[in-house]
Short mmCIF file of C-alpha atoms in Angstrom, two decimals:
data_model
loop_
_atom_site.label_atom_id
_atom_site.label_comp_id
_atom_site.label_asym_id
_atom_site.label_seq_id
_atom_site.Cartn_x
_atom_site.Cartn_y
_atom_site.Cartn_z
CA UNK A 1 -30.37 -55.20 -12.28
CA UNK A 2 -26.35 -53.91 -12.92
CA UNK A 3 -26.67 -52.38 -9.77
CA UNK A 4 -22.90 -53.10 -6.99
CA UNK A 5 -24.05 -55.03 -4.64
CA UNK A 6 -23.52 -52.39 -1.54
CA UNK A 7 -25.84 -50.28 -3.42
CA UNK A 8 -28.52 -52.63 -3.39
CA UNK A 9 -27.98 -53.94 0.05
CA UNK A 10 -29.11 -50.27 0.75
CA UNK A 11 -31.42 -50.39 -1.22
CA UNK A 12 -33.00 -53.24 -0.29
CA UNK A 13 -32.67 -52.36 3.79
CA UNK A 14 -33.61 -48.66 3.29
CA UNK A 15 -36.76 -49.72 1.13
CA UNK A 16 -37.75 -52.67 3.38
CA UNK A 17 -37.03 -50.36 6.72
CA UNK A 18 -39.61 -47.72 5.25
CA UNK A 19 -41.75 -50.14 4.27
CA UNK A 20 -42.08 -51.56 7.41
CA UNK A 21 -42.65 -48.50 9.07
CA UNK A 22 -45.92 -47.27 6.80
CA UNK A 23 -47.15 -49.78 6.62
CA UNK A 24 -50.20 -50.84 8.80
CA UNK A 25 -52.77 -53.84 9.66
CA UNK A 26 -51.15 -56.84 9.13
CA UNK A 27 -48.51 -58.35 6.39
CA UNK A 28 -50.53 -58.60 3.55
CA UNK A 29 -50.72 -55.11 3.24
CA UNK A 30 -47.02 -55.18 2.42
CA UNK A 31 -47.64 -57.55 -0.29
CA UNK A 32 -48.74 -54.60 -2.84
CA UNK A 33 -46.13 -52.76 -0.87
CA UNK A 34 -43.41 -55.36 -1.48
CA UNK A 35 -44.64 -55.37 -5.23
CA UNK A 36 -44.79 -51.58 -6.06
CA UNK A 37 -40.98 -51.02 -5.07
CA UNK A 38 -39.80 -54.20 -6.24
CA UNK A 39 -41.02 -55.14 -9.34
CA UNK A 40 -42.89 -51.02 -10.60
CA UNK A 41 -39.94 -48.91 -8.97
CA UNK A 42 -37.09 -50.78 -8.57
CA UNK A 43 -37.50 -53.61 -11.91
CA UNK A 44 -35.53 -56.40 -9.74
CA UNK A 45 -38.24 -58.78 -9.74
CA UNK A 46 -40.26 -59.51 -12.14
CA UNK A 47 -44.11 -59.23 -11.38
CA UNK A 48 -44.23 -63.73 -11.81
CA UNK A 49 -41.20 -63.98 -9.54
CA UNK A 50 -42.62 -61.62 -6.92
CA UNK A 51 -45.85 -63.98 -6.83
CA UNK A 52 -44.27 -66.93 -6.48
CA UNK A 53 -42.18 -64.98 -3.30
CA UNK A 54 -45.09 -63.99 -2.09
CA UNK A 55 -46.59 -67.90 -1.73
CA UNK A 56 -43.63 -68.53 -0.83
CA UNK A 57 -43.70 -65.82 1.73
CA UNK A 58 -47.21 -66.90 2.64
CA UNK A 59 -47.26 -70.15 2.92
CA UNK A 60 -43.76 -70.40 5.54
CA UNK A 61 -44.64 -70.21 8.75
CA UNK A 62 -44.18 -66.84 10.63
CA UNK A 63 -45.62 -63.29 9.98
CA UNK A 64 -45.42 -62.95 6.17
CA UNK A 65 -43.83 -59.50 6.80
CA UNK A 66 -40.26 -60.98 7.75
CA UNK A 67 -40.68 -64.07 5.45
CA UNK A 68 -41.32 -61.68 2.53
CA UNK A 69 -38.95 -59.70 3.33
CA UNK A 70 -36.76 -62.98 3.65
CA UNK A 71 -37.58 -64.40 0.65
CA UNK A 72 -37.21 -60.49 -1.81
CA UNK A 73 -33.68 -60.42 0.77
CA UNK A 74 -32.32 -63.65 -0.90
CA UNK A 75 -33.40 -63.18 -4.01
CA UNK A 76 -31.33 -60.26 -4.27
CA UNK A 77 -28.16 -60.43 -2.19
CA UNK A 78 -28.22 -63.66 -0.63
CA UNK A 79 -27.65 -64.12 2.81
CA UNK A 80 -26.61 -60.08 3.22
CA UNK A 81 -29.84 -59.17 1.09
CA UNK A 82 -31.77 -61.47 4.29
CA UNK A 83 -29.52 -60.28 6.74
CA UNK A 84 -30.60 -56.31 5.68
CA UNK A 85 -33.38 -56.74 4.79
CA UNK A 86 -34.80 -58.43 7.84
CA UNK A 87 -33.30 -55.92 9.89
CA UNK A 88 -35.12 -53.75 8.21
CA UNK A 89 -38.54 -54.61 8.56
CA UNK A 90 -38.19 -55.23 12.39
CA UNK A 91 -36.49 -52.54 13.32
CA UNK A 92 -39.52 -49.85 13.04
CA UNK A 93 -42.51 -52.78 14.44
CA UNK A 94 -39.96 -53.29 16.84
CA UNK A 95 -39.53 -49.86 18.19
CA UNK A 96 -42.98 -48.35 18.35
CA UNK A 97 -44.59 -51.86 20.13
CA UNK A 98 -41.55 -51.27 22.55
CA UNK A 99 -42.73 -47.56 23.25
CA UNK A 100 -46.51 -49.04 22.82
CA UNK A 101 -46.18 -51.16 25.70
CA UNK A 102 -44.63 -48.47 28.25
CA UNK A 103 -48.16 -46.58 27.01
CA UNK A 104 -50.57 -49.10 26.14
CA UNK A 105 -53.16 -47.59 29.39
CA UNK A 106 -52.62 -44.43 28.11
CA UNK A 107 -52.85 -44.97 23.97
CA UNK A 108 -56.13 -47.25 24.27
CA UNK A 109 -58.40 -45.44 26.43
CA UNK A 110 -58.10 -42.42 24.05
CA UNK A 111 -61.16 -41.47 22.16
CA UNK A 112 -59.32 -40.33 19.53
CA UNK A 113 -56.69 -43.45 18.55
CA UNK A 114 -59.00 -45.38 19.29
CA UNK A 115 -61.24 -43.59 15.76
CA UNK A 116 -58.21 -43.28 14.34
CA UNK A 117 -57.42 -47.26 14.98
CA UNK A 118 -61.48 -47.58 13.82
CA UNK A 119 -60.53 -45.49 10.54
CA UNK A 120 -57.32 -48.11 9.27
CA UNK A 121 -59.50 -51.13 9.95
CA UNK A 122 -61.59 -49.32 6.83
CA UNK A 123 -57.89 -48.77 4.55
CA UNK A 124 -56.52 -51.91 5.27
CA UNK A 125 -59.38 -53.73 4.10
CA UNK A 126 -58.95 -52.08 0.99
CA UNK A 127 -55.28 -52.48 0.65
CA UNK A 128 -55.82 -56.10 1.79
CA UNK A 129 -59.11 -56.08 -1.03
CA UNK A 130 -55.93 -54.40 -3.76
CA UNK A 131 -53.81 -57.62 -3.06
CA UNK A 132 -57.18 -60.76 -3.65
CA UNK A 133 -57.26 -58.39 -7.23
CA UNK A 134 -53.77 -58.72 -7.85
CA UNK A 135 -52.60 -61.63 -7.52
CA UNK A 136 -55.91 -63.32 -8.51
CA UNK A 137 -56.14 -61.09 -11.86
CA UNK A 138 -52.30 -62.47 -12.63
CA UNK A 139 -53.69 -66.48 -12.56
CA UNK A 140 -57.09 -65.20 -14.11
CA UNK A 141 -54.50 -63.00 -17.24
CA UNK A 142 -52.61 -66.90 -17.50
CA UNK A 143 -55.71 -68.71 -18.35
CA UNK A 144 -54.40 -72.08 -16.13
CA UNK A 145 -57.85 -73.31 -15.66
CA UNK A 146 -56.42 -75.72 -12.67
CA UNK A 147 -55.34 -72.44 -10.83
CA UNK A 148 -58.35 -70.76 -11.59
CA UNK A 149 -60.32 -73.43 -9.99
CA UNK A 150 -57.57 -74.27 -7.30
CA UNK A 151 -58.35 -70.31 -6.30
CA UNK A 152 -62.15 -70.93 -6.50
CA UNK A 153 -62.42 -74.94 -4.61
CA UNK A 154 -60.25 -72.90 -1.66
CA UNK A 155 -62.34 -69.88 -0.92
CA UNK A 156 -65.29 -72.10 -1.31
CA UNK A 157 -63.92 -74.56 1.42
CA UNK A 158 -62.29 -71.70 3.47
CA UNK A 159 -65.16 -69.20 3.73
CA UNK A 160 -68.24 -71.56 3.35
CA UNK A 161 -67.22 -75.32 4.45
CA UNK A 162 -64.99 -74.02 7.16
CA UNK A 163 -61.84 -76.73 6.43
CA UNK A 164 -59.01 -74.85 8.13
CA UNK A 165 -56.92 -72.95 6.05
CA UNK A 166 -53.67 -75.37 6.87
CA UNK A 167 -55.37 -78.15 5.41
CA UNK A 168 -56.00 -76.13 2.52
CA UNK A 169 -51.89 -75.00 1.75
CA UNK A 170 -51.16 -78.48 2.82
CA UNK A 171 -53.67 -80.39 0.02
CA UNK A 172 -52.90 -77.42 -2.74
CA UNK A 173 -48.83 -78.14 -1.84
CA UNK A 174 -48.58 -81.40 -2.76
CA UNK A 175 -50.71 -80.91 -5.70
CA UNK A 176 -48.57 -78.55 -7.35
CA UNK A 177 -45.90 -80.76 -6.06
CA UNK A 178 -47.47 -83.13 -7.93
CA UNK A 179 -48.13 -81.50 -10.94
CA UNK A 180 -44.69 -79.83 -11.99
CA UNK A 181 -42.92 -83.12 -11.63
CA UNK A 182 -45.55 -84.77 -14.01
CA UNK A 183 -44.57 -82.08 -15.93
CA UNK A 184 -41.03 -82.05 -15.70
CA UNK A 185 -40.99 -85.33 -16.69
CA UNK A 186 -43.71 -84.87 -19.29
CA UNK A 187 -40.70 -82.59 -20.65
CA UNK A 188 -37.93 -84.77 -20.29
CA UNK A 189 -39.69 -87.62 -22.30
CA UNK A 190 -40.17 -85.13 -25.37
#
């Protein structure tokens, strides 16, 4: 990443502005687009680190699109990076929702708009499946059986047993912290 800081900040702002303006379906859709932009296109972040940043964004309270912008912005540009990436991420939805709120009754009653929104649901579902596949396949490729078991158990607990996702995240986060502490202690003792 040999580019000047001002160039990085400018690209960061316009990238998050673009992604936010053309991302429909919620924050999980933006995860794949962030990866495509910052890992595959710009090569500013490697794939493993991007997964870590996404995990932080997903487990933090608030909108995942803004959380993603915060962690990526901080990684790439510190506090100025956070400011420009968050600004880029919030401008499009703020403008679009402001306009829609004024014409909501007309907007929702239009059968063409309603059909378009129904069609977008299918596309959004496919993009979310893509995110799950990308994140899951990376864990499987590492062949870390503990993470694979955690992933499967988390799915079973959430989907079949209807355990609240917050409890699953808290338990898995605590397990990850303990595992990391024990691993670091083991490295120090060697």
